Amino acid sequence: MPELPEVEILVRHLQPVLRGRVIRNVTVLRPKIVRPENAATLSGALVGRTIRDVRRRAKYLLFELAGGKTGPGRATQTTLVGHLGMTGRMFLQPKDRLLPKHTTVTLDLGRNVLVFEDTRYFGRLNLDLGALERLGPEPLGNAFTPAMLLAALARSTQPIKVKLLDQTLVAGLGNIYVSEALFRAGIHPRCPARRINPAAATRLVAAIREVLAEAIRFGSTIPLSLDPSASKNDLFYYGQSAGREEFYDERLRVYDRAAQPCLQCATPIRRFVQAARSTYWCPNCQRR
DNA sequence: CACCATGTTCCTTG
DNA sequence: CCAAGGAACATGGT
């Protein structure tokens, strides 16, 4: 999936092309994706409405809708909540084009269609704001500070790597960027959370911010590019593209680099499993 | 066939 | 109620 940076990039691309567009029709091809809504309730809540804004909270996409249903003067506001899961993608395509195999939901916007495609069907697109209430601070926001992090880690015996994946602690980090941030901060992934000292917390907050900001700057590990077959410039494709692999190597210093030399000290990068997820680290740069 | 994959939620156990 | 661990969800790539 897209972690925070990938969602941020997607939102930045969607925002200008979706703002002001009216949802003409909603097609649900995989009902599970819109739970707890069903095709009828989702459609009823969206059709006829205008997308006023597209925002991000952690790894969630928030589509702010207005107008339509309630008529003039009584515009109730609705938020459509999207999550890409592990393999979700969103893009616009012409109405007459064949939909991808794993299309879950489409929003008919008139001239073209917003497609939510997701091979593993772990994603979500619904009206449920409940998940958002449990989220911790944005890692790039002012509320995420070394003091706050230190306090949150104080009573936890869990390894720091596992703890940073907890979205109630800080919201938006995923498996890739946690490994990257710990490497940059020089912290061992197995370090018990409560053993992180003030100096390490300060380095960690800085490293997390750097890693995410850099990923956003470079346009994410899953590059976003203009659809080569698109005839209009408001069409784009969120997926593979050529020519960005150099950036990938440059930015990801440990993730998926098991047995390859550390870019800092040439020691082979190691991999092990924590909480059923792969952790990558340099045994020399990240001491206990 | 085996194992691995950018995430979250639910269930169990203590 | 909480913390922690693990399975489940579902499909595809290697």
XYZ file of C-alpha atoms (C1' of nucleotides) in Angstrom:
316
model
C 0.000 0.000 0.000
C 0.594 3.371 -0.018
C 1.769 4.662 3.322
C 1.318 8.301 4.281
C 3.530 9.776 1.529
C 1.819 7.822 -1.237
C -1.600 8.883 -0.014
C -0.423 12.475 0.228
C 0.829 12.398 -3.359
C -2.428 10.879 -4.537
C -4.477 13.505 -2.710
C -2.433 16.303 -4.246
C -3.135 14.936 -7.701
C -6.791 14.213 -7.073
C -7.599 17.530 -5.448
C -7.391 19.817 -8.467
C -9.143 17.414 -10.816
C -11.950 16.374 -8.467
C -12.815 19.674 -6.841
C -16.118 20.947 -8.118
C -17.018 17.729 -9.900
C -20.498 16.281 -9.475
C -20.957 12.595 -8.767
C -23.452 11.355 -11.354
C -23.499 7.708 -10.463
C -21.863 5.191 -8.117
C -21.136 1.598 -9.083
C -20.147 -0.887 -6.404
C -18.532 -3.988 -7.870
C -17.216 -5.347 -4.548
C -19.740 -4.758 -1.763
C -17.216 -5.604 0.935
C -15.231 -2.473 0.110
C -18.058 -0.107 1.063
C -18.981 -1.748 4.380
C -20.719 -0.839 6.629
C -22.535 0.863 3.779
C -24.114 -1.048 0.950
C -24.358 -0.089 -2.700
C -27.743 1.574 -2.256
C -26.931 3.678 0.805
C -23.576 4.760 -0.567
C -25.078 5.654 -3.880
C -27.924 7.488 -2.176
C -25.494 9.544 -0.122
C -23.213 10.461 -3.026
C -25.157 10.831 -6.233
C -25.897 14.411 -7.136
C -23.320 15.788 -4.748
C -20.328 17.944 -5.479
C -16.802 17.114 -4.363
C -15.718 20.256 -2.526
C -12.322 19.081 -1.384
C -10.030 16.090 -1.092
C -7.886 15.808 2.013
C -5.705 13.305 3.819
C -5.654 12.112 7.436
C -2.952 9.527 8.125
C -3.455 6.969 5.314
C -7.100 7.892 4.814
C -8.461 9.890 1.903
C -11.279 12.261 2.817
C -13.630 13.451 0.102
C -15.693 16.393 1.340
C -19.037 16.467 -0.385
C -21.684 19.160 -0.434
C -24.937 20.120 -2.081
C -27.299 17.997 -4.056
C -29.534 15.966 -1.845
C -30.715 18.582 0.613
C -31.272 21.325 -1.877
C -30.153 24.954 -1.669
C -29.684 26.499 1.737
C -29.658 23.244 3.606
C -26.406 21.785 2.448
C -25.526 18.965 4.785
C -21.927 18.049 4.554
C -20.808 14.495 3.998
C -17.349 12.983 4.189
C -16.537 10.014 2.025
C -13.712 8.067 3.631
C -11.277 6.038 1.546
C -8.450 3.712 2.519
C -6.211 1.993 -0.028
C -5.363 -1.042 2.083
C -2.290 -2.819 0.726
C -2.899 -2.633 -2.984
C -5.518 0.041 -3.576
C -5.198 2.617 -6.354
C -7.344 5.464 -7.519
C -7.271 7.155 -10.880
C -9.429 8.761 -13.507
C -10.084 7.172 -16.830
C -12.335 7.841 -19.789
C -15.852 6.510 -19.496
C -15.568 4.230 -22.462
C -12.414 2.483 -21.356
C -12.526 -1.071 -20.012
C -12.277 -1.177 -16.199
C -9.328 -2.949 -14.563
C -9.876 -6.514 -13.379
C -10.006 -5.687 -9.666
C -12.109 -2.562 -9.811
C -14.067 -2.236 -6.560
C -16.028 0.995 -6.915
C -16.382 3.636 -9.601
C -17.685 7.180 -9.340
C -19.133 8.513 -12.564
C -18.099 12.144 -12.834
C -19.623 12.859 -16.199
C -16.762 13.193 -18.615
C -14.728 10.478 -16.922
C -14.740 7.999 -14.092
C -12.884 7.806 -10.790
C -11.784 4.199 -10.430
C -10.907 2.545 -7.119
C -8.998 -0.582 -8.017
C -7.674 -2.954 -5.359
C -6.375 -6.466 -6.099
C -6.467 -7.723 -2.537
C -9.691 -5.973 -1.531
C -8.313 -4.775 1.799
C -9.284 -1.181 1.025
C -12.395 0.714 2.099
C -14.657 3.409 0.747
C -17.471 4.337 3.113
C -19.036 7.049 5.265
C -17.642 5.772 8.555
C -15.530 8.314 10.418
C -15.070 6.005 13.402
C -11.594 4.803 12.454
C -10.354 8.382 12.294
C -11.192 9.065 15.931
C -8.694 6.484 17.146
C -5.750 7.904 15.207
C -2.725 9.469 16.866
C -1.124 12.715 15.679
C 0.074 13.357 12.156
C 3.814 12.665 12.087
C 4.419 15.813 10.034
C 2.247 17.960 12.308
C 3.129 20.084 15.332
C 1.569 17.690 17.842
C 4.164 15.029 17.085
C 7.095 15.946 19.323
C 9.904 14.072 21.098
C 8.213 14.764 24.442
C 4.897 13.405 23.226
C 6.562 10.335 21.727
C 8.573 9.698 24.865
C 5.453 9.845 27.007
C 3.604 7.475 24.690
C 6.435 4.929 24.755
C 7.071 5.139 28.475
C 5.136 2.081 29.636
C 5.450 -0.172 26.612
C 7.622 -3.235 26.486
C 6.924 -3.770 22.787
C 9.794 -3.423 20.334
C 10.003 0.129 18.983
C 9.497 -1.121 15.413
C 6.165 -2.703 16.308
C 5.102 0.271 18.411
C 5.631 2.719 15.544
C 3.179 0.759 13.417
C 0.476 1.450 16.019
C -1.698 4.096 14.377
C -3.003 5.318 17.736
C 0.530 6.373 18.694
C 1.376 8.236 15.509
C -0.753 7.917 12.376
C 0.526 7.252 8.898
C 3.706 5.221 9.227
C 3.782 1.789 7.634
C 6.216 -1.082 7.381
C 8.557 0.543 4.868
C 9.051 3.920 6.481
C 9.340 2.577 10.017
C 12.403 0.550 9.005
C 13.761 3.562 7.158
C 13.238 5.938 10.085
C 14.844 3.596 12.622
C 17.865 3.216 10.358
C 18.299 6.952 10.038
C 17.880 7.435 13.760
C 20.396 4.661 14.491
C 17.936 2.735 16.646
C 17.727 -1.046 16.880
C 14.255 -2.227 15.800
C 14.052 -4.574 18.774
C 14.730 -1.862 21.324
C 11.896 -1.981 23.886
C 9.776 1.148 23.492
C 10.220 2.205 27.119
C 14.007 2.149 26.706
C 14.011 4.920 24.127
C 15.718 7.841 25.843
C 15.128 11.566 25.179
C 18.047 11.823 22.777
C 16.838 8.824 20.781
C 13.269 10.166 20.752
C 14.525 13.433 19.346
C 16.475 11.651 16.616
C 13.506 9.417 15.887
C 11.025 12.261 15.451
C 13.467 14.032 13.148
C 14.121 10.835 11.173
C 10.419 10.083 10.755
C 9.764 13.594 9.486
C 12.718 13.452 7.102
C 11.840 10.071 5.680
C 8.213 11.026 5.054
C 8.988 14.493 3.713
C 11.595 13.064 1.376
C 9.206 10.400 0.119
C 6.576 13.022 -0.582
C 9.160 15.160 -2.351
C 10.258 12.376 -4.622
C 6.733 11.364 -5.391
C 6.456 8.069 -3.464
C 7.814 4.568 -3.946
C 4.949 3.720 -6.231
C 5.390 6.486 -8.739
C 2.496 8.490 -9.995
C 2.622 9.525 -13.579
C 0.498 10.801 -16.368
C -1.273 8.033 -18.123
C 0.648 7.571 -21.373
C -2.530 6.757 -23.234
C -4.458 9.667 -21.784
C -5.601 12.237 -24.264
C -6.663 14.818 -21.706
C -4.285 16.264 -19.180
C -6.599 15.689 -16.237
C -6.265 11.960 -16.564
C -3.611 10.217 -14.607
C -2.599 6.820 -13.481
C -1.458 5.761 -10.047
C 0.812 2.817 -10.506
C 4.037 1.686 -12.095
C 6.030 3.963 -14.262
C 9.481 3.863 -15.733
C 12.434 6.033 -14.919
C 12.049 6.402 -11.176
C 13.893 3.342 -9.957
C 17.019 5.386 -9.240
C 15.088 7.392 -6.711
C 13.807 4.235 -5.114
C 17.317 2.972 -4.407
C 18.409 6.367 -3.249
C 15.603 6.794 -0.773
C 15.045 3.357 0.668
C 18.268 2.552 2.460
C 17.304 -0.663 4.241
C 13.814 -1.785 3.222
C 13.925 -4.847 0.957
C 17.715 -4.736 0.896
C 18.453 -7.920 2.869
C 22.054 -9.125 2.295
C 22.914 -5.994 0.344
C 25.631 -3.728 1.712
C 24.600 -0.908 4.038
C 24.955 2.370 2.157
C 26.654 3.855 5.215
C 29.056 1.129 6.359
C 28.822 -1.747 3.839
C 27.711 -4.265 6.481
C 25.088 -6.613 4.979
C 21.544 -5.476 5.748
C 19.578 -8.026 7.737
C 15.929 -9.018 7.756
C 13.823 -10.601 10.465
C 10.139 -10.857 11.289
C 8.329 -8.814 13.920
C 4.568 -8.942 14.405
C 4.368 -10.942 11.182
C 6.042 -8.155 9.183
C 9.545 -7.958 7.756
C 11.969 -5.646 9.495
C 15.172 -4.565 7.747
C 18.122 -3.092 9.623
C 21.869 -2.611 9.683
C 23.443 -4.478 12.608
C 26.347 -2.040 12.664
C 24.522 1.282 12.352
C 21.644 0.278 14.621
C 23.124 -0.984 17.891
C 21.207 -2.025 20.961
C 3.844 -26.111 -3.598
C 6.117 -22.605 -0.411
C 6.745 -18.061 0.950
C 6.323 -13.209 0.522
C 3.763 -8.600 -0.071
C 3.111 -0.764 1.176
C -2.723 -2.664 6.381
C -6.336 -2.993 9.680
C -9.529 -5.369 12.584
C -11.012 -8.849 15.464
C -10.312 -12.440 18.801
C -7.901 -14.450 22.565
C -4.994 -14.423 26.509
C -3.008 -12.504 30.528
C -10.437 -1.762 30.643
C -5.653 -2.498 28.753
C -1.426 -4.590 26.423
C 0.243 -7.873 23.428
C 0.206 -11.611 20.043
C -1.716 -13.849 16.280
C -5.116 -15.048 12.765
C -8.002 -13.434 9.218
C -9.055 -10.963 5.137
C -7.668 -12.014 -0.604
C -4.848 -12.096 -4.625
C -0.721 -12.282 -7.119
C 4.415 -12.534 -7.777
C 8.553 -15.207 -7.377
